[in-house]
XYZ file of C-alpha atoms in Angstrom:
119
model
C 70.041 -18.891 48.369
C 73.026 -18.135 46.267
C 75.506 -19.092 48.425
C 73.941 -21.970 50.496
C 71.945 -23.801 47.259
C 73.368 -22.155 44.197
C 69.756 -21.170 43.074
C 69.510 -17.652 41.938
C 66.184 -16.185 41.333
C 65.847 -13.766 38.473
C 62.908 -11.868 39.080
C 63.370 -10.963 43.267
C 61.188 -8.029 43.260
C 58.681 -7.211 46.183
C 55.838 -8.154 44.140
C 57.274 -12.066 44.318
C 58.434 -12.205 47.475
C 56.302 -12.555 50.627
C 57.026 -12.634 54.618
C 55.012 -15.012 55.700
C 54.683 -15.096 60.211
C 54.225 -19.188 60.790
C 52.123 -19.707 64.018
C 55.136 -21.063 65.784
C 56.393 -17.386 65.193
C 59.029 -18.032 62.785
C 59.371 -15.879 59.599
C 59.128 -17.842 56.393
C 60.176 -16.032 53.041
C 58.093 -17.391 50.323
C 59.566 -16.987 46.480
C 56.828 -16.498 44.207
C 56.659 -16.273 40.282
C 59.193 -19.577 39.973
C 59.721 -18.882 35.775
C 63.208 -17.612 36.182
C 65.544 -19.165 38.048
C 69.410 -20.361 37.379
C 71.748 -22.771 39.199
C 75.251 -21.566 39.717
C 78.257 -23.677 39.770
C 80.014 -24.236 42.804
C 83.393 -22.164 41.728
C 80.949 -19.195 41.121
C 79.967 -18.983 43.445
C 82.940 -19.035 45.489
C 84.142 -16.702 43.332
C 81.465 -14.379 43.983
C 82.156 -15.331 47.451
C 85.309 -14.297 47.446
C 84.596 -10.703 44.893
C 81.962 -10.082 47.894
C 84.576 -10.729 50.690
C 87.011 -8.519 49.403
C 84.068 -5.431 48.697
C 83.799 -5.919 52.533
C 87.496 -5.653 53.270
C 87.797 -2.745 51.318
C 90.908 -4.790 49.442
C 91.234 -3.701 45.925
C 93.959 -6.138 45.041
C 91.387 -8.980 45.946
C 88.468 -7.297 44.075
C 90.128 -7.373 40.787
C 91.607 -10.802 41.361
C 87.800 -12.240 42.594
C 86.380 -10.522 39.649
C 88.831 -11.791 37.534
C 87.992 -14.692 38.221
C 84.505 -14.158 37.296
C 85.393 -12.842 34.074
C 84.752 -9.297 35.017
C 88.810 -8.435 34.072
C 89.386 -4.742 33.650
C 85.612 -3.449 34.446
C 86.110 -4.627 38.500
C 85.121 -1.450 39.707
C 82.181 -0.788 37.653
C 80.716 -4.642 38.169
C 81.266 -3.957 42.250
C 79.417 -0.524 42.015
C 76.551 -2.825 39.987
C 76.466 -5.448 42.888
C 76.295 -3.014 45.438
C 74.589 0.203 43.969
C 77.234 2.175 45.733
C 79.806 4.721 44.023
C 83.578 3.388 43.587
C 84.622 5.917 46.125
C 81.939 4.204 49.117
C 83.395 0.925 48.319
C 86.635 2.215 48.968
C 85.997 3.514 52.221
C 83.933 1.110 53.454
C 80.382 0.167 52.850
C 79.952 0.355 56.536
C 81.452 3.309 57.024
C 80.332 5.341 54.063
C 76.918 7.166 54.402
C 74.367 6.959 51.320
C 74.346 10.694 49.920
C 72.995 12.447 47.363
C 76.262 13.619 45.857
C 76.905 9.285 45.829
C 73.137 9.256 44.071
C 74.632 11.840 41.527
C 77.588 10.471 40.945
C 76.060 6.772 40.098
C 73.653 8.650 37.898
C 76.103 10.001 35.817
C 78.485 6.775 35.886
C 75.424 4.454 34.437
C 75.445 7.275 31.213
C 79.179 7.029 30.842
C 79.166 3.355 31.374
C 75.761 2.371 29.774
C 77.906 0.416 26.971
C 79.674 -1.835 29.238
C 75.878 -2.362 31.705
């Protein structure tokens, strides 16, 4: 939705959002509660495109480049931890590669008290 349309819905929790089985046998995701919703502008998201691409690649250069972009500057690391609720240290190594712990739990725990300013 954010990528193909630019539509961003504000409110995504499982309480507005229902799997719906059509009788062909398709799945159709139905977006309920339609109050908050933005558009994004095309160079957003690209630029989020391209902050996302870079969290894949593990390429730090990239990340604080895309982010720049974005406005993020300085606070790269902590707005990539946001996106992906993972510790700087997972992103690092890989998001595919780095198992959810509960050291990584901890450590985001204590990173959204040191960083509850900047959130």
């Amino acid at each position: 939705m954010i990528f193909d349309d630019g539509y961003v819905h504000c409110d995504p929790h499982p309480g507005n959002v229902l799997v719906n089985k059509q009788p062909s046998g398709k799945t159709q995701i139905v977006l309920l509660d339609h109050g908050l919703y933005t558009q994004l502008s095309n160079k957003f998201r690209y630029d989020y495109a391209d902050f996302w691409l870079a969290i894949i690649n593990r390429d730090v250069d990239s990340i604080k480049t895309a982010a720049d972009k974005l406005g993020v500057g300085d606070l790269y690391g902590l707005f990539a931890c946001m996106v992906t609720a993972r510790s700087w240290s997972s992103i690092q190594k890989g998001l595919d590669v780095a198992p959810r712990t509960k050291s990584e739990s901890a450590e985001i725990k204590a990173n959204v008290i040191k960083y509850f300013k900047e959130i």
